[in-house]
PDB file of N, CA and C in Angstrom:
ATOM      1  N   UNK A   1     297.054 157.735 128.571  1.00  0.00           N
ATOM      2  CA  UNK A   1     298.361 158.039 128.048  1.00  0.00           C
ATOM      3  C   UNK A   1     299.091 158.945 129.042  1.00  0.00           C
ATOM      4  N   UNK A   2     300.151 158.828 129.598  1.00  0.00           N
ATOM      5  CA  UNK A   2     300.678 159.239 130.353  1.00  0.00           C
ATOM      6  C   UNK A   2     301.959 159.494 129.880  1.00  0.00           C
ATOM      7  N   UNK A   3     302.786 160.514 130.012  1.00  0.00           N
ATOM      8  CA  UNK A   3     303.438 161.030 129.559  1.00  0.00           C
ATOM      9  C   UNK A   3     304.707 161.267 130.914  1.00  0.00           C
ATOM     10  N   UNK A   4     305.943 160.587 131.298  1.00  0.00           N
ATOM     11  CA  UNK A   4     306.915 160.682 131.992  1.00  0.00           C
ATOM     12  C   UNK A   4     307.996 161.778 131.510  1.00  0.00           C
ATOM     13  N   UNK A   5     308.442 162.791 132.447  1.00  0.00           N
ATOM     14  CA  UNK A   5     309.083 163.507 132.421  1.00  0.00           C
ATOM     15  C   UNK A   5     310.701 163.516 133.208  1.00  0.00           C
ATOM     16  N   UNK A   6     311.427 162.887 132.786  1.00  0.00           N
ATOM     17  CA  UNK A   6     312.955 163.064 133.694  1.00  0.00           C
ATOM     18  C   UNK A   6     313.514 164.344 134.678  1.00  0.00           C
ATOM     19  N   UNK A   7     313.862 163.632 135.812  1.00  0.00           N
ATOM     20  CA  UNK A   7     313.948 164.585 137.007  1.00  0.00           C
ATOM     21  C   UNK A   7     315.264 165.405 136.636  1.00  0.00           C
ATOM     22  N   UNK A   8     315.234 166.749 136.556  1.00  0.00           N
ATOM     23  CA  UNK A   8     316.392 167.481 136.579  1.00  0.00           C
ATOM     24  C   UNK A   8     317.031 167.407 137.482  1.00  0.00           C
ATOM     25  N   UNK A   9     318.446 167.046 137.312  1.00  0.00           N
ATOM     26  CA  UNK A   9     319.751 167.502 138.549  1.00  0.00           C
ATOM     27  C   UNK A   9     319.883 168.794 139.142  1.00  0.00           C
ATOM     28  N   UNK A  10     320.090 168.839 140.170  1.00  0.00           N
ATOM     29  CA  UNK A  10     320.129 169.951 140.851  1.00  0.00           C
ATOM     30  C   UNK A  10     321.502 171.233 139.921  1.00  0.00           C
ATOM     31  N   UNK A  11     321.913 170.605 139.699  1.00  0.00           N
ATOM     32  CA  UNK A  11     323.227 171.354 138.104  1.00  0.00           C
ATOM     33  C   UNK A  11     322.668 172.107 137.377  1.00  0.00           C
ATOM     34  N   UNK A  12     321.863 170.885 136.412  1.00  0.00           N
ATOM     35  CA  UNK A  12     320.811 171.369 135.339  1.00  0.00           C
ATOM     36  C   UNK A  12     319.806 172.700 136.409  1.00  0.00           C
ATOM     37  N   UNK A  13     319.348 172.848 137.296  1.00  0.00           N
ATOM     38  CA  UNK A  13     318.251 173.728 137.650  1.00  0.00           C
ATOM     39  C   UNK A  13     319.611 174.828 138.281  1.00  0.00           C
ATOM     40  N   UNK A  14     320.343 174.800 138.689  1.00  0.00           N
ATOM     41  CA  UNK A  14     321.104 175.524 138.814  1.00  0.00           C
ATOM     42  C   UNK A  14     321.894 176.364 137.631  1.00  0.00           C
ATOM     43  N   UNK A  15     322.158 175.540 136.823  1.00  0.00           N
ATOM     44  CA  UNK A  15     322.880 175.978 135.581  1.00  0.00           C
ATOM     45  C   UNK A  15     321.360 177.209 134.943  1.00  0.00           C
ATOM     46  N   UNK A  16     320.275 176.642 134.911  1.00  0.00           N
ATOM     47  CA  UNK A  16     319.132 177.292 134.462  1.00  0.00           C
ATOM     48  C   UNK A  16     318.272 178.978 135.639  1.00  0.00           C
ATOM     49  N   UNK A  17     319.116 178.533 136.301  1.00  0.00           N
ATOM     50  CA  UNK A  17     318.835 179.955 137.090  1.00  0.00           C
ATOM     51  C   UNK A  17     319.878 180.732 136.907  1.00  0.00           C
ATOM     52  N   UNK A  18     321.189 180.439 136.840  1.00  0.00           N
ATOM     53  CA  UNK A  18     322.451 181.279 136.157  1.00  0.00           C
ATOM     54  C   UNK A  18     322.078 181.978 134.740  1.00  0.00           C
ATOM     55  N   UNK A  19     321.659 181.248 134.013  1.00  0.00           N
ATOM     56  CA  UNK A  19     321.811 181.673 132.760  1.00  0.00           C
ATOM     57  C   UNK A  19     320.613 182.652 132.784  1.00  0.00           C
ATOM     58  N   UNK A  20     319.088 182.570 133.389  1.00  0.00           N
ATOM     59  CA  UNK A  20     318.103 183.565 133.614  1.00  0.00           C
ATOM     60  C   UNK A  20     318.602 184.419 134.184  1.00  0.00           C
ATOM     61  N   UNK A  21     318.921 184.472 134.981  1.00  0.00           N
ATOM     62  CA  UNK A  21     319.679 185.809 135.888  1.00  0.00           C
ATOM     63  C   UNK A  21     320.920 186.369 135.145  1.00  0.00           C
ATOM     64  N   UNK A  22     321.588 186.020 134.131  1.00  0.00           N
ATOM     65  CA  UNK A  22     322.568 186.385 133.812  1.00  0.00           C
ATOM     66  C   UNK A  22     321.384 187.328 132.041  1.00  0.00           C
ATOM     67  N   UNK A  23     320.761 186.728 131.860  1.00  0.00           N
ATOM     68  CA  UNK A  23     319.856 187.196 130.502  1.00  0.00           C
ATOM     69  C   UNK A  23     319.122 188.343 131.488  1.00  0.00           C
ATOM     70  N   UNK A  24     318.931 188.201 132.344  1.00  0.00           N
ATOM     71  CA  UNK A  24     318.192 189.441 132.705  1.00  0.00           C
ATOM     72  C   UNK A  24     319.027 190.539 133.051  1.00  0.00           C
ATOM     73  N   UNK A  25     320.085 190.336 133.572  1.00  0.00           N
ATOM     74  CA  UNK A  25     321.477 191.183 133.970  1.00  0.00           C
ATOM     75  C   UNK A  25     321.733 191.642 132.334  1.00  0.00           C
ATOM     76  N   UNK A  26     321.546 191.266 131.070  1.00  0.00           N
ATOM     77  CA  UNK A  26     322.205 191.696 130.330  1.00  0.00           C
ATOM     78  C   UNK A  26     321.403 192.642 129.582  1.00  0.00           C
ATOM     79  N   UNK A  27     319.714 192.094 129.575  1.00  0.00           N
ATOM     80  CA  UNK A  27     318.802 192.563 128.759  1.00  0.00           C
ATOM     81  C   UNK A  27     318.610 194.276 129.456  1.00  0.00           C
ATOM     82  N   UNK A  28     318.843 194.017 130.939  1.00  0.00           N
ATOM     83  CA  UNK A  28     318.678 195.269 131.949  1.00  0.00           C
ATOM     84  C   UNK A  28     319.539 196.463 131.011  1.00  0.00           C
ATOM     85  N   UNK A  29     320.992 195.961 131.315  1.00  0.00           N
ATOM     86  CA  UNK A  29     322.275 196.672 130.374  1.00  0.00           C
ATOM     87  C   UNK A  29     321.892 197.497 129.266  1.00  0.00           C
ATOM     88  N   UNK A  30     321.397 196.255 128.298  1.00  0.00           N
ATOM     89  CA  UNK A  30     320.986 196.559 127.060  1.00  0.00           C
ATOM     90  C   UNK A  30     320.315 197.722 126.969  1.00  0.00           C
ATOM     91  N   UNK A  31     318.892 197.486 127.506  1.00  0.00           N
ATOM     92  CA  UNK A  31     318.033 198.450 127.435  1.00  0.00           C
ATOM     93  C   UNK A  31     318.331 199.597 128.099  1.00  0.00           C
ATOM     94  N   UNK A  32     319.263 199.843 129.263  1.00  0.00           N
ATOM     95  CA  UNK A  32     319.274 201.138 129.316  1.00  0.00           C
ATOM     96  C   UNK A  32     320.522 201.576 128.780  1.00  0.00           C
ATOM     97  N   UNK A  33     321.634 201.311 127.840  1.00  0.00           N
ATOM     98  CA  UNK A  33     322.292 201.581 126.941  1.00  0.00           C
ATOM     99  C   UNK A  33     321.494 202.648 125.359  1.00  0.00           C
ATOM    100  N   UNK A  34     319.930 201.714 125.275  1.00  0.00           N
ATOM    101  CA  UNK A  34     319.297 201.822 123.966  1.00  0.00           C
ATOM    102  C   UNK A  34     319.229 203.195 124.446  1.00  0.00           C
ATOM    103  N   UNK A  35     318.525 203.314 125.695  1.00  0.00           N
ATOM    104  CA  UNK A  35     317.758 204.274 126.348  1.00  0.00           C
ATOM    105  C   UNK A  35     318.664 205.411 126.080  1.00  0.00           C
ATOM    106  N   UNK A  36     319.791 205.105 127.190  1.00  0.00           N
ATOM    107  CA  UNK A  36     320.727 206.370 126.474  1.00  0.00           C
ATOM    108  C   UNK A  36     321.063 206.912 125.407  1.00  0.00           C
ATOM    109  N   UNK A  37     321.435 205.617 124.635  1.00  0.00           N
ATOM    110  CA  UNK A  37     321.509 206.419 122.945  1.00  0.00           C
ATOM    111  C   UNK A  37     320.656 207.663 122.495  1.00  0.00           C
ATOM    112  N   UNK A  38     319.505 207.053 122.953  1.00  0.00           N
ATOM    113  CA  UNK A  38     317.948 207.823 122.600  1.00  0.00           C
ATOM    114  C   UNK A  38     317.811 209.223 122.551  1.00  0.00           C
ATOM    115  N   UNK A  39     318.305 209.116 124.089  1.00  0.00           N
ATOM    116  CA  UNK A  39     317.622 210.270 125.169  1.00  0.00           C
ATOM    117  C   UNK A  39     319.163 211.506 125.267  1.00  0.00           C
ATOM    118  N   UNK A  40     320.454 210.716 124.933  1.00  0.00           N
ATOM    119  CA  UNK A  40     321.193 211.793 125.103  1.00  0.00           C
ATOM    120  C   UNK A  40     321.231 213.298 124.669  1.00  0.00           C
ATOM    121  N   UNK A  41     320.742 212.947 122.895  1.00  0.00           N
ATOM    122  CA  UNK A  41     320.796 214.323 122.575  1.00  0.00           C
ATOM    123  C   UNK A  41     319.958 215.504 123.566  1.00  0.00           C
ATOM    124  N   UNK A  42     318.529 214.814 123.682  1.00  0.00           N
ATOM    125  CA  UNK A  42     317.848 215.710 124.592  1.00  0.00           C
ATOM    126  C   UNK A  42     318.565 216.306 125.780  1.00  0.00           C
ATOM    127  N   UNK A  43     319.411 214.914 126.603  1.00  0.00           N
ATOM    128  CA  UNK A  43     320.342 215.304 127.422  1.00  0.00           C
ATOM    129  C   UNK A  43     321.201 216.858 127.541  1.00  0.00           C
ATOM    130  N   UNK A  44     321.360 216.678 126.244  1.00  0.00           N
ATOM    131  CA  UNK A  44     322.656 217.797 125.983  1.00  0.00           C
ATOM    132  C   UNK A  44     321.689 219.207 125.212  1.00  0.00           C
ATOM    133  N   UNK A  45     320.974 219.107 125.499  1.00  0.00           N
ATOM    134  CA  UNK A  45     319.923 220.024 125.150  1.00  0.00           C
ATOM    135  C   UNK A  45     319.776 220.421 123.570  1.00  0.00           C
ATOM    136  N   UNK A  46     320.226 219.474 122.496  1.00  0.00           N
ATOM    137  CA  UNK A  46     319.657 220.045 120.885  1.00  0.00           C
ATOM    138  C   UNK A  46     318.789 219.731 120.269  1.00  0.00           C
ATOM    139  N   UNK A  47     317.439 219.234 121.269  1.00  0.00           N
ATOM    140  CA  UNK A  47     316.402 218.835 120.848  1.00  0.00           C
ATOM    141  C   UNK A  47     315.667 219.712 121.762  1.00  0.00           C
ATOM    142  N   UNK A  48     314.406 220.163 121.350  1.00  0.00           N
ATOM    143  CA  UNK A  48     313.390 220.874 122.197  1.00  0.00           C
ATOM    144  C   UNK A  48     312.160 220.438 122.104  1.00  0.00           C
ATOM    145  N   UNK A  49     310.980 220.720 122.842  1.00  0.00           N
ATOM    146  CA  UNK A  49     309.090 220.935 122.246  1.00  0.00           C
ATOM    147  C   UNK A  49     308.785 219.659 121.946  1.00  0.00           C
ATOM    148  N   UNK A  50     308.108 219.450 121.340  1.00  0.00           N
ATOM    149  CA  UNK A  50     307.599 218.341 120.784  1.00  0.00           C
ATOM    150  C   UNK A  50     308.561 217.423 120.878  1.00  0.00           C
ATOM    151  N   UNK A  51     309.844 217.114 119.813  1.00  0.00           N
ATOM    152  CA  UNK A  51     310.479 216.719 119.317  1.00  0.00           C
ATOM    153  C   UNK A  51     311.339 216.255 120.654  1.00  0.00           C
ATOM    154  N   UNK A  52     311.293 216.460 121.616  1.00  0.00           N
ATOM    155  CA  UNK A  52     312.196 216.042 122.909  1.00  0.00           C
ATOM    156  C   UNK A  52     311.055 215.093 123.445  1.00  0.00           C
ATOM    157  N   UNK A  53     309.999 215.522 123.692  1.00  0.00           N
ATOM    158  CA  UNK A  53     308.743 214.171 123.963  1.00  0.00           C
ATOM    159  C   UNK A  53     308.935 213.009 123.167  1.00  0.00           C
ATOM    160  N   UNK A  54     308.682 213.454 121.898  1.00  0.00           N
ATOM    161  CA  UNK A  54     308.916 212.052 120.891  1.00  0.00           C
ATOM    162  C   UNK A  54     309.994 211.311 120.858  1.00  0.00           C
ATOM    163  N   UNK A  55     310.793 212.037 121.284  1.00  0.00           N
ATOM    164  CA  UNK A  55     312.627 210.743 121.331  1.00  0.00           C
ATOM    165  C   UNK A  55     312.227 210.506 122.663  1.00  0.00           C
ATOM    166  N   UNK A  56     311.741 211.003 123.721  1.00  0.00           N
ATOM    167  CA  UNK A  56     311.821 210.247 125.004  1.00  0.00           C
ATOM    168  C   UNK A  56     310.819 209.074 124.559  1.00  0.00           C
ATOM    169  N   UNK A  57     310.198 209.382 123.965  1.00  0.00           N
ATOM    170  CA  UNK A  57     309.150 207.705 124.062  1.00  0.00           C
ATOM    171  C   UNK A  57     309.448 207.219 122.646  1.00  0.00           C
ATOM    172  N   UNK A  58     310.384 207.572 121.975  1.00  0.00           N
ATOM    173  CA  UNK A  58     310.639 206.542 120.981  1.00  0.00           C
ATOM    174  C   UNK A  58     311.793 205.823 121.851  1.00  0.00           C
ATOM    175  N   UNK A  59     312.928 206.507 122.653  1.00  0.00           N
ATOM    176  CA  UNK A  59     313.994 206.158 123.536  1.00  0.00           C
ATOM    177  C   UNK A  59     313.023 204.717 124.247  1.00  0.00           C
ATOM    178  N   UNK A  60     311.803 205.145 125.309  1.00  0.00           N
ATOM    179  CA  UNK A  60     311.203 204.231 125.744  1.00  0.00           C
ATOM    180  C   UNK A  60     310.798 202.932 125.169  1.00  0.00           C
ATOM    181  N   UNK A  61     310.189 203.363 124.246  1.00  0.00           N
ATOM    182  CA  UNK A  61     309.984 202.135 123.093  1.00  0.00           C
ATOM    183  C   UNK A  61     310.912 201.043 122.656  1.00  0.00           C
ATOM    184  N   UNK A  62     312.352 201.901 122.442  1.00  0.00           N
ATOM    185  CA  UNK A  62     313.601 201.193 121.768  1.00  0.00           C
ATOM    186  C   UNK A  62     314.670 200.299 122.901  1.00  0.00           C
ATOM    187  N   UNK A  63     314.180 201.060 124.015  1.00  0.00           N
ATOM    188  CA  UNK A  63     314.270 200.104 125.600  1.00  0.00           C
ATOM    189  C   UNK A  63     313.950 198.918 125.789  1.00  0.00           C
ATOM    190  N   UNK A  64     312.275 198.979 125.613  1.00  0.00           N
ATOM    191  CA  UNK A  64     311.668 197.667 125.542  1.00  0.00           C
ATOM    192  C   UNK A  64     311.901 196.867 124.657  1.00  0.00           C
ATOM    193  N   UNK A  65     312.228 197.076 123.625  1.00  0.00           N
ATOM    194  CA  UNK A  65     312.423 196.204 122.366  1.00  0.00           C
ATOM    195  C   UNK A  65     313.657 195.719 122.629  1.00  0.00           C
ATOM    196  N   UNK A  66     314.682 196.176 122.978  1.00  0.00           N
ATOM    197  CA  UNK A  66     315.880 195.891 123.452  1.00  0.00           C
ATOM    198  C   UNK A  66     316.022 195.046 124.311  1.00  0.00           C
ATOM    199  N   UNK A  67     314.904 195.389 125.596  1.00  0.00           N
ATOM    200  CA  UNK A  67     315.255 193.988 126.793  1.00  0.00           C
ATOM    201  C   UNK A  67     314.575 192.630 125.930  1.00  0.00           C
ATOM    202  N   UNK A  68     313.819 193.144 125.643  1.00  0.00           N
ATOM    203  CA  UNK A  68     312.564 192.028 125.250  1.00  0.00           C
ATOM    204  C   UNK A  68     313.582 190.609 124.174  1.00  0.00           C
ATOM    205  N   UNK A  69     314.237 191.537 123.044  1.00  0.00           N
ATOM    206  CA  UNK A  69     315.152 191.147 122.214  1.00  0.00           C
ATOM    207  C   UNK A  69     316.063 189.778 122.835  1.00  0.00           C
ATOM    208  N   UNK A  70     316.959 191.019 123.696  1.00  0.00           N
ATOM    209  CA  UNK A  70     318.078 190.417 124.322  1.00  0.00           C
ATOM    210  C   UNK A  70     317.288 189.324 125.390  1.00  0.00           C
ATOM    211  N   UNK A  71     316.585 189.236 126.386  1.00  0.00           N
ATOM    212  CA  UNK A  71     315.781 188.064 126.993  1.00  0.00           C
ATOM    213  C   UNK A  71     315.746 187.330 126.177  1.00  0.00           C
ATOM    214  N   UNK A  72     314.816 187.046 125.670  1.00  0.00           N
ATOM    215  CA  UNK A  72     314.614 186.266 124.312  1.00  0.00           C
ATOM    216  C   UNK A  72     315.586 185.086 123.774  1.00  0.00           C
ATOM    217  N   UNK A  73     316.823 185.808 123.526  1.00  0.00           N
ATOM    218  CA  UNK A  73     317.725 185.483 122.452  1.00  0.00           C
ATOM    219  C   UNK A  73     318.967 184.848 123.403  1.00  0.00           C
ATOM    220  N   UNK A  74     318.705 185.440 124.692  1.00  0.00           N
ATOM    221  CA  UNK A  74     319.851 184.774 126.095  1.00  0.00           C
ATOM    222  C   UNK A  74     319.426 182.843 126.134  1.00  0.00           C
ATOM    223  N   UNK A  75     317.847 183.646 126.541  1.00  0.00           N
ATOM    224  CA  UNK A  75     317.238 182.059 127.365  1.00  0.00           C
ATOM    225  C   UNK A  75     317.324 181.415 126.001  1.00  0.00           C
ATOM    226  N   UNK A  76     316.754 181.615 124.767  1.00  0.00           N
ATOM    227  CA  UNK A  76     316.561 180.583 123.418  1.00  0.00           C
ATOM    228  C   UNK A  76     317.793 179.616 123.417  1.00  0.00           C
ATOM    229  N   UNK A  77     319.171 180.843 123.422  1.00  0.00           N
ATOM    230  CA  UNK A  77     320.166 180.194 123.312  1.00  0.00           C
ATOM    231  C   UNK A  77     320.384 178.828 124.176  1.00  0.00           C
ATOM    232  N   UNK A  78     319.671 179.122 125.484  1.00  0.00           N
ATOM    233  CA  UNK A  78     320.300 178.272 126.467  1.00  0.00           C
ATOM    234  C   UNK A  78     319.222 177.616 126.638  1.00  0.00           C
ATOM    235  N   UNK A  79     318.233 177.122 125.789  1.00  0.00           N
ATOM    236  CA  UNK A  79     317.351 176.101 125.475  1.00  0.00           C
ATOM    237  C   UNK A  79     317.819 175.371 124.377  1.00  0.00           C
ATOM    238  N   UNK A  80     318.554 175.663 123.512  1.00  0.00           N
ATOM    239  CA  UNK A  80     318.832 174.881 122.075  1.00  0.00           C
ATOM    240  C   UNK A  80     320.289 174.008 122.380  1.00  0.00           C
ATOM    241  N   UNK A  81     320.940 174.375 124.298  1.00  0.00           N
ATOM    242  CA  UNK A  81     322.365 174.066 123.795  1.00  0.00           C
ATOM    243  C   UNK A  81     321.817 172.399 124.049  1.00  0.00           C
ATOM    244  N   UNK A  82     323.093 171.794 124.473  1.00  0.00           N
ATOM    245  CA  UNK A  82     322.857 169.950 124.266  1.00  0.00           C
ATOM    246  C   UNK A  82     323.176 170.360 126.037  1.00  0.00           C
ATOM    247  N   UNK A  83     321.999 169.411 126.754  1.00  0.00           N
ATOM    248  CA  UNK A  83     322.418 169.508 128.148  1.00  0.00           C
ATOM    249  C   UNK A  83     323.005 168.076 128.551  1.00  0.00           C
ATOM    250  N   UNK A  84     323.378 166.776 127.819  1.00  0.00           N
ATOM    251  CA  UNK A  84     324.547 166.086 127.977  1.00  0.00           C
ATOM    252  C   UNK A  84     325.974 166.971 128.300  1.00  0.00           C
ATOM    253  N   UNK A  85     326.265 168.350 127.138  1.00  0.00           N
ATOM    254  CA  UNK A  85     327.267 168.939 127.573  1.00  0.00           C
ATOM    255  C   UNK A  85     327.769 169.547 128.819  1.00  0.00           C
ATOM    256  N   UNK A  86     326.651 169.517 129.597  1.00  0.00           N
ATOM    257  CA  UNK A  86     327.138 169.831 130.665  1.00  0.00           C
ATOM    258  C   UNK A  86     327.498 168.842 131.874  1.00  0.00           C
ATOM    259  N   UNK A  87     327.219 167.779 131.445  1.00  0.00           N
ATOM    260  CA  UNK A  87     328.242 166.808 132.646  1.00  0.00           C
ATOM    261  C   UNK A  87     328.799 166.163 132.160  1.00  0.00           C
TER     262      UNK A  87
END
């Protein structure tokens, strides 16, 4: 049983490196947006001790979840569209 696979256009593999590079450009954004949210107060000094450790690595945490998210949800999109639409 052999199973044939159709050759992508150079468009289609092009169009598919745009849209990765553009999900990674955004997820980058994202996450260090989260990051900031996080980490500002500490920034501005009204967090101290303990409690300035724990928002930096909850900040860290809410980073990753953020790129991870946004990746995710870029490329999915641009797996579900109809690739007739594009020529």
């Amino acid at each position: 049983m052999t199973t044939a696979r159709a050759r992508r256009t150079q468009a289609q593999r092009d169009a598919m490196t745009i849209e990765t590079v553009s999900a990674l450009f955004s997820s980058t954004l994202y996450a260090g947006a989260t990051f900031l949210l996080f980490v500002l107060p500490v920034l501005y000094g009204l967090v101290s001790g303990a409690a300035k450790n724990g928002l930096v690595t909850v900040a860290g945490v809410a980073a990753a979840v953020a790129f991870v998210a946004r990746m995710v949800e870029g490329l999915w999109r641009f797996g579900q569209r109809d690739p007739e639409a594009d020529e």
